[in-house]
Short mmCIF file of C-alpha atoms in Angstrom, two decimals:
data_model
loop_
_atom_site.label_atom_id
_atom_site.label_comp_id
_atom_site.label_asym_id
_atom_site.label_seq_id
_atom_site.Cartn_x
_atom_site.Cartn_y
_atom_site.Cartn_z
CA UNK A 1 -9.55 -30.95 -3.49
CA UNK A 2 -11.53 -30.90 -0.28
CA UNK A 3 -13.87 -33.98 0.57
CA UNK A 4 -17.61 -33.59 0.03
CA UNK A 5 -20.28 -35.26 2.83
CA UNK A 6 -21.65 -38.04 1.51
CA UNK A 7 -25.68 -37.83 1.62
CA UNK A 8 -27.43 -41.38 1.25
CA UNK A 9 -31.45 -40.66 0.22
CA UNK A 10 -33.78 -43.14 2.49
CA UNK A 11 -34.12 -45.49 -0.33
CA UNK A 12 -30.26 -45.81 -0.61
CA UNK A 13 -30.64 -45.93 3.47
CA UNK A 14 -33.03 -48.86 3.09
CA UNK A 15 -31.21 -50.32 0.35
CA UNK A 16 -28.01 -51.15 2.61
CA UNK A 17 -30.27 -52.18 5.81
CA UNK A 18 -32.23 -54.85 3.64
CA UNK A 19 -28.41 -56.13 2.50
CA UNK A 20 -27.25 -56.16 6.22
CA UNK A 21 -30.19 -57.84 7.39
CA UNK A 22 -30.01 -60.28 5.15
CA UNK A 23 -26.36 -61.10 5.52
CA UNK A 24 -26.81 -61.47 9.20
CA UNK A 25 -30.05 -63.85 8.20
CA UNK A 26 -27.97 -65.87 5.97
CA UNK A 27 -25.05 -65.70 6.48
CA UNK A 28 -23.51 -64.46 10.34
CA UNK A 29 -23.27 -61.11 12.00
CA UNK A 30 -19.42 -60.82 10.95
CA UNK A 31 -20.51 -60.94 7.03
CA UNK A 32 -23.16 -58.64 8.00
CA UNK A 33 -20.99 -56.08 9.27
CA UNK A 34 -18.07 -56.37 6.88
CA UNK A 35 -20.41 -55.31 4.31
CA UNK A 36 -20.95 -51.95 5.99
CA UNK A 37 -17.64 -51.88 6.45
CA UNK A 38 -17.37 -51.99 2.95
CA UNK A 39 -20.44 -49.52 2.46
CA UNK A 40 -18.28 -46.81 4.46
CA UNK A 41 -15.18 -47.19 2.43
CA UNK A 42 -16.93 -46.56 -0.38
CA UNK A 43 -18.23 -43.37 0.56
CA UNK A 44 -15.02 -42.43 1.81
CA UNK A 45 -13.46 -42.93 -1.84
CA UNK A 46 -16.66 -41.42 -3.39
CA UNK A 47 -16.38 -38.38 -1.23
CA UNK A 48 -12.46 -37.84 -1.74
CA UNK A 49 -12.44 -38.68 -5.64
CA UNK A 50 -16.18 -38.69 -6.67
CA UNK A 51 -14.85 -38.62 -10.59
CA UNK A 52 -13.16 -41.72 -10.39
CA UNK A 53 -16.69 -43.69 -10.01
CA UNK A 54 -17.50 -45.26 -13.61
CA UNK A 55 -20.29 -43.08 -16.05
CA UNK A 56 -21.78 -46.76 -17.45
CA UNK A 57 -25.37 -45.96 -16.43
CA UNK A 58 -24.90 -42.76 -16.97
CA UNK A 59 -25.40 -43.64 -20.71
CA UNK A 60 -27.77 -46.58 -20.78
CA UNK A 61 -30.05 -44.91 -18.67
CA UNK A 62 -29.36 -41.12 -19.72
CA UNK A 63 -29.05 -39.94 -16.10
CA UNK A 64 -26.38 -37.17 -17.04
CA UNK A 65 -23.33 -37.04 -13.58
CA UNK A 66 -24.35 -40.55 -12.65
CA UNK A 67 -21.53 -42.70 -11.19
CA UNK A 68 -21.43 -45.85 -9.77
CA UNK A 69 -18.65 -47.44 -7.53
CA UNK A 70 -18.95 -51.17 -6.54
CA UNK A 71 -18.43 -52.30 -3.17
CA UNK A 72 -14.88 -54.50 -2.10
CA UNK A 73 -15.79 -58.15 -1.34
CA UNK A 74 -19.77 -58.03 -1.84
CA UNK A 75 -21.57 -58.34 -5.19
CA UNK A 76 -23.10 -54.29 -4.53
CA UNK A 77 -22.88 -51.05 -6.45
CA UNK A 78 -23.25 -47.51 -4.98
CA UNK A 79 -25.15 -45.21 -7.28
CA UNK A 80 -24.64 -41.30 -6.71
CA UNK A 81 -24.17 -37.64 -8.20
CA UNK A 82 -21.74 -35.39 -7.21
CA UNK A 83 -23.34 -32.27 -6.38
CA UNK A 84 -22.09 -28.73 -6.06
CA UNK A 85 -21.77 -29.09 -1.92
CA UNK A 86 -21.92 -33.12 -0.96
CA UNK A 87 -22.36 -36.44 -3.06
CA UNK A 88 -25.88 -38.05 -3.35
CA UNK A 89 -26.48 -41.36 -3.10
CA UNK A 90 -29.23 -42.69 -5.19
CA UNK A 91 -29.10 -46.29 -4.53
CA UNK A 92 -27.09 -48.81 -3.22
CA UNK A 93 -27.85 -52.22 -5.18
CA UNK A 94 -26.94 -55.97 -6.06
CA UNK A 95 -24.90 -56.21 -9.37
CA UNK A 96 -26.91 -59.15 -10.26
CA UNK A 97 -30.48 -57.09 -10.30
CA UNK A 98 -31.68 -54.79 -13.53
CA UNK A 99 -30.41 -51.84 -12.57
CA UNK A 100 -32.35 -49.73 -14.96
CA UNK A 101 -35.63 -51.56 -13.84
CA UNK A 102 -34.24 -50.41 -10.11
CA UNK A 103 -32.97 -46.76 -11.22
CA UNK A 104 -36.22 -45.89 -12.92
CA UNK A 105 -37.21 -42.98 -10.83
CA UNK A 106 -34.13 -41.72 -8.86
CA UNK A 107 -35.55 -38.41 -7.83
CA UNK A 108 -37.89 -40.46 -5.42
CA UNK A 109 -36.43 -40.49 -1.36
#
């Protein structure tokens, strides 16, 4: 199985600059970056293996292909479809937030 290009929509985009910006605000730069560290080895899993992401939301908010794969080390979860030709990220988001409040329109960006 060949790897598909992962393809983050500018809310997804602006979901992992707000979490950068404010891990370098409170916390340090190092923090900062080891969360985009662990933003890139997501998508590298999700574009090798985009099955293995888990369907929960797929249900509870009847989004049919949903996945979602949580980051290593930070409290975040990467929201995406696997498409014919790349995988599209929907949303990158804190665990602790209502995700179907934050998931309500995922066509949008």
């Amino acid at each position: 199985m060949s790897r598909k290009p992962v393809v983050p929509r500018e809310q997804a985009r602006r979901d992992v600059e707000e979490a950068v910006d404010y891990y370098a605000r409170e916390a340090n730069q190092k923090i900062a970056l080891g969360f985009v560290d662990a933003v890139e080895h997501a998508y590298r899993a999700i574009a090798g293996q985009p099955a293995t992401g888990s369907p929960r939301y797929t249900y509870e908010l009847d989004l049919p292909g949903l996945r979602m794969w949580p980051l290593r080390r930070y409290p975040y979860l990467v929201f995406y479809v696997e498409r014919d030709d790349h995988i599209d990220v929907w949303r990158v988001l804190h665990a602790q937030r209502d995700i179907p409040a934050w998931m309500h329109d995922p066509a949008d960006g």
